[in-house]
Amino acid sequence: MSERFSYYGMRALLTLYMVAALFTMTRASEVYGTFTSLVYLTPLIGGYIADRYWGNRRSILTGGICMAIGQFLMFLSACFIQPSIQVEGGAIDPSVDNTLALWLMVSGLGMLVIGNGLFKPNIATMVGDLYPQDDRRKDAAFTIFYMGVNIGALLAPLVCGLFEGSFQDPGRFRWGFLIACIVISLSMIIFWTFKNRFLVTPDGRQIGLAKPKASPIEGGREEGLLTRSDYIHMLVIVILAVFVIFFWAAYEQAGSSLTYFADKQTDKTFFGWEMPTSWFQTFPAFFCVALAPVMNWMWQKMGRFEPHSIQKLAIGLALLSLAYLVIAFGVKDVEPGIKVSILWIISLYFIQVLGELSLSPIGLSLVSRLSPKKFASLMMGIWYLSTSVSNFAAGKLATLYPEEGQTKYLLGIPITDLHDFFLIFVVMSAVASIILFCLCPLLKKMMK
């Protein structure tokens, strides 16, 4: 929860901070996409380190410390930032030297990438370790885990968003970054203090410890070759990870193009009060927290009619396509600069979260069930690798966001307005969903 507070608090401010004084909208989208892709790439390395050397506990603690340092560097960056834009959306003034602030930001983002790589795969692996390998309760456990994660994601933009800066006062962003630093630091102190009391299975077995080094004879037996079934199960994980790329490439527009849309073309005024743009990122987290128990209850009440886990992933992609279809309809024929009702973006987030709850916690549970025990964290890292690719793709796709006086192209097709832009994600998600539904029988057979 605290790690997600730290991450989403920073994410809610990052693109706004960059656009306020450092980069153009297009450049900020590219930097954001690169950062988020690296955030989900490094869990592959963090998972390997935990499986091979450190164990989950040490990896989580080290990752948390790195993230706290990263947030503090972001705080320092905003302390040294100088206003460099005369009017909102204007060009960066080359006479204003923000080199120090830029390098502090880059260093901070780098530490956040390293810390997240050590933290993210290992916290999920420990949830799976609380249950036997094939226990069906893992779906419910990961849904509850996901709900807790999103409580942090819900609170972060609300708190950090209170310190949203502007092109006149970009330094105000620093307080949001500092709060994120304090929260992750406190959580690591709590984790260290209570790790031996709570990180245990019902039968009292400690989890998350580094594996003891085995003797050559024991090692040969323990580290034997994987079975044919293990390889097939890992192949299933990789195949599903490919489909997950399409989901998150659309979903992660929340931190870039949907933030611009909320900022520039959504009516945020209520009785004379204007909602901070960063608060829009609380909607997905709020819906996750509210709907996770409902979805959990619904799957369990369906009994033998409950869809297979792979079918749930396909349903998630279909719901995501529907979400973007709704907002594409809402912005049809809307000119640049014209603001639309807040209900359109709220509707998108509501349907999108239904898709997220059908896909993300179920995917984590699948990885936990299918992974060979000795490669559990590594396979979780491979799962997050797909999210890395999708975040990079999300950043590239966000650069197609239409700007007045510019025509952008995707595969030779002109993107002239918001309707065209949102249809990209409708088609992309729908095609992926249909293909995954068709592959369900084969993948279910491979999982046996």
XYZ file of C-alpha atoms in Angstrom:
448
model
C 0.000 0.000 0.000
C 2.724 2.471 0.964
C 4.841 1.613 -2.095
C 1.853 2.352 -4.336
C 1.208 5.581 -2.395
C 4.787 6.595 -3.128
C 4.601 5.586 -6.789
C 1.151 6.970 -7.623
C 1.738 10.145 -5.660
C 4.808 10.804 -7.778
C 3.091 9.601 -10.980
C 0.152 11.964 -10.464
C 2.572 14.893 -10.473
C 5.334 13.746 -12.844
C 3.980 14.732 -16.269
C 2.479 17.942 -14.866
C 5.842 18.772 -13.271
C 7.761 18.161 -16.500
C 5.326 20.147 -18.648
C 5.321 23.026 -16.123
C 8.997 23.921 -16.607
C 11.129 21.293 -18.351
C 9.601 19.739 -21.480
C 6.962 20.015 -24.177
C 3.905 17.755 -23.898
C 5.304 15.336 -26.501
C 8.710 15.134 -24.832
C 7.141 14.694 -21.385
C 5.057 11.775 -22.738
C 8.199 10.092 -24.072
C 10.066 10.520 -20.771
C 7.054 9.262 -18.821
C 6.728 6.218 -21.078
C 10.432 5.401 -20.780
C 10.352 5.748 -16.995
C 7.289 3.567 -16.493
C 8.626 0.932 -18.896
C 11.854 0.726 -16.870
C 9.820 0.535 -13.658
C 8.330 -2.718 -14.934
C 11.519 -3.997 -16.599
C 13.716 -4.087 -13.501
C 11.457 -6.548 -11.588
C 12.943 -9.203 -13.881
C 16.360 -8.481 -12.352
C 14.931 -8.013 -8.847
C 13.155 -11.353 -9.063
C 16.361 -13.126 -10.089
C 18.345 -11.506 -7.253
C 15.708 -12.556 -4.706
C 15.457 -16.139 -5.988
C 19.207 -16.609 -6.250
C 20.772 -14.531 -3.477
C 18.842 -12.223 -1.159
C 15.375 -13.666 -0.630
C 12.172 -11.624 -0.724
C 12.562 -9.776 2.581
C 15.991 -8.276 1.953
C 15.036 -7.366 -1.615
C 11.891 -5.559 -0.446
C 13.742 -3.605 2.239
C 16.566 -2.574 -0.110
C 14.042 -1.591 -2.769
C 12.096 0.543 -0.309
C 15.251 2.403 0.748
C 16.134 3.079 -2.903
C 12.635 4.426 -3.560
C 12.827 6.735 -0.535
C 16.120 8.136 -1.859
C 14.541 8.560 -5.292
C 11.591 10.519 -3.929
C 13.952 12.740 -1.938
C 15.927 13.506 -5.110
C 12.641 14.446 -6.819
C 11.964 16.776 -3.880
C 15.387 18.394 -4.349
C 14.764 18.737 -8.088
C 11.587 20.708 -7.444
C 13.449 22.829 -4.868
C 15.875 24.021 -7.556
C 13.423 24.343 -10.465
C 12.921 27.801 -11.953
C 9.907 29.032 -13.964
C 10.831 28.826 -17.654
C 7.517 29.331 -19.478
C 5.917 32.743 -19.946
C 2.429 31.454 -20.767
C 0.809 28.077 -20.202
C 1.677 25.715 -23.052
C 4.341 28.088 -24.334
C 7.887 27.303 -25.408
C 10.646 26.657 -22.862
C 12.799 29.763 -22.338
C 16.374 28.666 -23.251
C 17.867 31.429 -21.089
C 16.566 29.736 -17.910
C 19.049 27.135 -16.669
C 17.263 24.176 -15.073
C 20.124 21.729 -15.621
C 20.540 20.913 -11.918
C 16.810 20.328 -11.456
C 16.757 18.124 -14.557
C 19.655 15.934 -13.421
C 18.241 15.603 -9.918
C 14.954 14.481 -11.464
C 16.700 11.950 -13.726
C 18.704 10.615 -10.750
C 15.543 10.379 -8.656
C 13.684 8.505 -11.378
C 16.672 6.164 -11.710
C 16.595 5.305 -7.998
C 12.841 4.756 -8.198
C 13.361 2.345 -11.098
C 15.985 0.348 -9.152
C 13.926 0.317 -5.959
C 10.757 -0.738 -7.709
C 12.609 -3.577 -9.430
C 13.661 -5.024 -6.085
C 10.324 -4.407 -4.377
C 7.539 -5.197 -6.821
C 8.009 -8.873 -7.798
C 8.896 -9.954 -4.280
C 5.914 -8.512 -2.452
C 3.590 -10.350 -4.863
C 5.597 -13.569 -4.530
C 5.201 -13.528 -0.738
C 1.415 -13.289 -1.089
C 1.512 -16.439 -3.206
C 3.803 -18.184 -0.708
C 1.111 -17.947 1.967
C -0.891 -20.652 0.152
C -0.159 -24.108 -1.297
C 0.895 -24.128 -4.963
C -2.476 -25.041 -6.550
C -4.783 -23.473 -3.958
C -7.752 -21.811 -5.727
C -7.971 -19.288 -2.883
C -5.030 -17.486 -4.498
C -7.391 -15.655 -6.890
C -9.266 -14.218 -3.895
C -6.030 -13.521 -1.997
C -4.532 -11.558 -4.875
C -7.786 -9.634 -5.350
C -7.656 -8.579 -1.667
C -3.958 -7.755 -2.074
C -4.848 -5.704 -5.144
C -7.527 -3.847 -3.202
C -4.996 -2.932 -0.512
C -2.533 -1.755 -3.138
C -5.183 0.518 -4.604
C -5.978 2.105 -1.254
C -2.473 3.555 -1.488
C -3.073 4.513 -5.115
C -6.333 6.213 -4.079
C -4.909 8.283 -1.237
C -1.708 9.336 -3.019
C -3.107 11.693 -5.690
C -5.555 13.169 -3.163
C -2.763 14.075 -0.739
C 0.091 14.816 -3.140
C -2.275 16.536 -5.576
C -2.900 19.263 -3.005
C 0.633 20.441 -3.805
C 0.205 20.535 -7.571
C 2.321 23.341 -9.020
C 1.984 25.354 -12.211
C 4.156 26.989 -14.851
C 4.263 30.100 -12.631
C 5.232 28.118 -9.512
C 6.741 24.717 -10.476
C 8.581 24.549 -7.144
C 5.302 23.836 -5.336
C 5.486 20.244 -6.629
C 8.289 19.527 -4.138
C 5.930 19.027 -1.195
C 4.088 16.227 -2.981
C 7.384 14.444 -3.670
C 8.467 14.916 -0.035
C 5.244 13.372 1.292
C 5.804 10.336 -0.954
C 9.345 10.039 0.449
C 8.126 10.142 4.059
C 5.412 7.516 3.489
C 7.713 4.921 1.885
C 10.354 5.546 4.588
C 7.869 4.955 7.411
C 6.565 1.808 5.733
C 10.058 0.305 5.553
C 10.530 0.955 9.283
C 7.235 -0.862 9.982
C 8.195 -3.722 7.639
C 11.545 -4.216 9.375
C 9.994 -4.060 12.849
C 7.217 -6.613 12.288
C 8.667 -8.883 9.585
C 9.221 -11.872 11.896
C 5.771 -11.604 13.448
C 3.556 -11.423 10.367
C 5.518 -12.939 7.468
C 4.607 -16.510 8.374
C 2.263 -19.173 7.007
C -0.622 -20.522 9.167
C 1.619 -23.432 10.212
C 4.307 -21.017 11.444
C 6.756 -21.295 8.529
C 8.747 -18.108 7.885
C 8.507 -16.834 4.301
C 10.677 -14.491 2.254
C 14.034 -15.646 3.649
C 17.111 -16.222 1.496
C 17.515 -19.853 0.490
C 20.378 -21.574 2.356
C 23.273 -22.735 0.220
C 23.017 -26.460 -0.382
C 25.853 -28.975 -0.480
C 26.858 -30.194 -3.970
C 24.826 -33.397 -3.480
C 21.775 -31.546 -2.134
C 22.223 -28.819 -4.696
C 22.152 -31.295 -7.563
C 18.908 -32.715 -6.282
C 17.336 -29.345 -5.452
C 18.453 -27.521 -8.557
C 17.592 -30.383 -10.937
C 16.255 -29.877 -14.431
C 12.755 -28.528 -14.829
C 10.096 -30.985 -15.930
C 8.291 -30.823 -19.279
C 5.198 -29.624 -17.420
C 7.205 -26.757 -15.874
C 8.356 -25.587 -19.303
C 4.818 -25.734 -20.704
C 3.474 -23.758 -17.742
C 6.164 -21.095 -18.186
C 5.265 -20.895 -21.897
C 1.644 -20.239 -20.915
C 2.814 -17.365 -18.690
C 4.813 -15.859 -21.571
C 1.875 -16.172 -24.013
C -0.507 -14.503 -21.567
C 2.075 -11.792 -20.869
C 1.982 -10.858 -24.568
C -1.768 -10.199 -24.365
C -1.330 -8.205 -21.167
C 0.866 -5.765 -23.133
C -2.186 -4.573 -25.081
C -4.177 -4.036 -21.893
C -1.612 -1.908 -20.074
C -0.601 0.072 -23.186
C -4.157 1.408 -23.194
C -4.653 1.531 -19.417
C -1.461 3.492 -18.754
C -2.718 6.445 -20.787
C -3.959 7.543 -17.347
C -0.567 9.032 -16.526
C -0.087 10.900 -19.807
C -2.745 11.459 -22.504
C -5.704 11.089 -20.127
C -4.001 13.510 -17.739
C -3.699 16.037 -20.595
C -7.327 15.378 -21.518
C -8.445 15.925 -17.918
C -6.326 19.081 -17.677
C -7.219 20.741 -20.981
C -10.542 19.373 -22.190
C -12.531 18.329 -19.114
C -14.736 20.655 -17.089
C -13.313 20.350 -13.559
C -15.272 23.179 -11.927
C -17.761 22.545 -9.126
C -19.587 25.567 -7.657
C -16.626 27.799 -8.452
C -13.993 25.325 -7.179
C -11.671 23.651 -9.670
C -10.564 20.080 -8.970
C -6.778 19.535 -9.238
C -5.934 17.576 -12.394
C -3.925 15.035 -10.401
C -7.082 14.081 -8.476
C -8.475 12.452 -11.603
C -6.040 9.606 -11.002
C -7.900 8.764 -7.800
C -10.928 7.550 -9.753
C -9.365 4.240 -10.908
C -8.020 3.519 -7.426
C -11.355 4.390 -5.798
C -13.222 2.083 -8.151
C -10.648 -0.667 -7.522
C -11.122 -0.461 -3.758
C -14.922 -0.300 -4.059
C -15.345 -2.998 -6.695
C -12.669 -5.545 -5.691
C -14.820 -7.141 -2.930
C -17.814 -7.131 -5.289
C -15.868 -8.875 -8.064
C -14.441 -11.350 -5.555
C -17.926 -12.158 -4.267
C -19.312 -12.419 -7.797
C -16.685 -14.942 -8.969
C -17.253 -17.091 -5.874
C -21.076 -16.998 -6.175
C -20.864 -18.211 -9.774
C -19.563 -21.562 -8.518
C -19.069 -24.016 -11.365
C -20.136 -21.320 -13.846
C -17.166 -19.146 -12.876
C -15.079 -18.355 -15.986
C -11.637 -19.906 -16.255
C -8.790 -17.570 -15.275
C -7.740 -17.158 -18.924
C -11.302 -16.258 -19.900
C -11.271 -13.615 -17.168
C -8.205 -12.053 -18.810
C -10.027 -11.942 -22.156
C -13.064 -10.380 -20.453
C -10.762 -7.727 -18.986
C -9.507 -6.780 -22.455
C -13.080 -6.624 -23.787
C -14.148 -4.298 -20.962
C -11.165 -2.038 -21.628
C -12.203 -1.771 -25.277
C -15.724 -0.842 -24.169
C -14.350 1.853 -21.834
C -12.518 3.617 -24.652
C -15.513 3.207 -26.967
C -17.608 5.149 -24.446
C -15.197 8.083 -24.254
C -14.605 8.032 -28.030
C -18.352 8.544 -28.440
C -18.308 11.316 -25.829
C -15.638 13.385 -27.597
C -16.826 12.860 -31.178
C -16.812 16.188 -33.080
C -15.425 18.039 -30.020
C -12.984 20.743 -31.128
C -9.600 21.373 -29.414
C -10.023 23.623 -26.391
C -13.686 22.715 -25.859
C -14.288 21.131 -22.453
C -16.576 18.126 -21.988
C -18.422 16.791 -18.959
C -16.387 15.054 -16.274
C -18.827 12.135 -16.528
C -17.138 10.884 -19.710
C -13.762 10.289 -18.116
C -15.377 8.911 -14.941
C -17.323 6.423 -17.088
C -14.111 5.383 -18.827
C -12.338 4.786 -15.527
C -15.287 2.826 -14.079
C -15.500 0.349 -16.969
C -11.711 0.224 -17.275
C -11.381 -0.823 -13.630
C -13.895 -3.638 -14.134
C -11.509 -4.857 -16.821
C -8.496 -4.344 -14.577
C -10.004 -6.436 -11.774
C -10.782 -9.189 -14.276
C -7.199 -9.214 -15.531
C -4.521 -7.948 -13.161
C -5.039 -9.840 -9.849
C -6.100 -12.945 -11.781
C -2.909 -12.726 -13.830
C -0.786 -12.494 -10.680
C -2.571 -15.521 -9.259
C -1.969 -17.473 -12.486
C 1.750 -16.689 -12.398
C 1.935 -17.798 -8.760
C 0.149 -21.081 -9.553
C 2.047 -21.942 -12.743
C 5.599 -20.889 -11.799
C 8.138 -23.518 -10.673
C 8.749 -22.859 -6.975
C 12.446 -22.030 -7.309
C 11.740 -19.473 -10.066
C 8.651 -17.855 -8.519
C 10.067 -14.315 -8.209
C 11.829 -14.525 -11.579
C 8.600 -15.519 -13.345
C 6.795 -12.699 -11.556
C 9.492 -10.416 -12.977
C 8.847 -11.792 -16.471
C 5.145 -11.058 -15.983
C 5.987 -7.468 -15.091
C 8.293 -7.323 -18.135
C 5.154 -7.318 -20.277
C 3.990 -4.255 -18.355
C 7.367 -2.644 -19.068
C 6.880 -3.135 -22.797
C 3.314 -1.854 -22.573
C 4.350 1.279 -20.671
C 6.947 2.071 -23.313
C 4.271 1.556 -25.975
C 1.860 3.697 -23.931
C 4.342 6.570 -23.962
C 4.766 6.306 -27.732
C 1.009 6.105 -28.301
C 0.461 9.125 -26.031
C 2.557 11.244 -28.422
C -0.301 10.790 -30.930
C -2.560 12.856 -28.655
C -3.982 15.502 -31.008
C -2.756 19.057 -30.650
C -4.287 22.065 -32.368
C -2.755 22.756 -35.771
C -0.994 19.359 -35.973
C -1.897 16.114 -37.744
C -0.277 12.955 -36.431
C -0.141 9.528 -38.053
C -0.285 5.896 -36.913
C 0.696 3.382 -39.616
C -0.120 6.027 -42.205
C -3.588 6.696 -40.750
C -4.145 10.348 -39.735
C -5.100 11.037 -36.115
C -6.927 14.345 -36.390
C -9.005 14.527 -33.219
C -9.701 12.892 -29.854
C -12.252 10.519 -31.379
C -9.597 9.066 -33.699
C -7.104 8.894 -30.840
C -9.356 6.941 -28.470
C -10.446 4.555 -31.244
C -6.834 3.296 -31.360
C -7.352 1.699 -27.945
C -10.841 0.417 -28.791
C -9.540 -1.579 -31.757
C -6.293 -2.686 -30.093
C -8.010 -4.097 -26.987
C -10.914 -5.683 -28.875
C -8.659 -7.583 -31.287
C -6.481 -8.868 -28.413
C -9.585 -9.978 -26.496
C -11.036 -11.917 -29.444
C -7.753 -13.722 -30.135
C -7.327 -14.665 -26.458
C -10.883 -16.036 -26.299
C -10.078 -18.203 -29.326
C -6.884 -19.487 -27.683
C -8.582 -20.354 -24.374
C -9.151 -24.082 -25.094
C -5.517 -24.613 -26.118
C -4.083 -22.681 -23.157
C -6.361 -24.481 -20.671
C -5.102 -27.798 -22.027
C -1.476 -26.632 -21.649
C -2.114 -25.734 -17.994
C -3.097 -29.287 -17.003
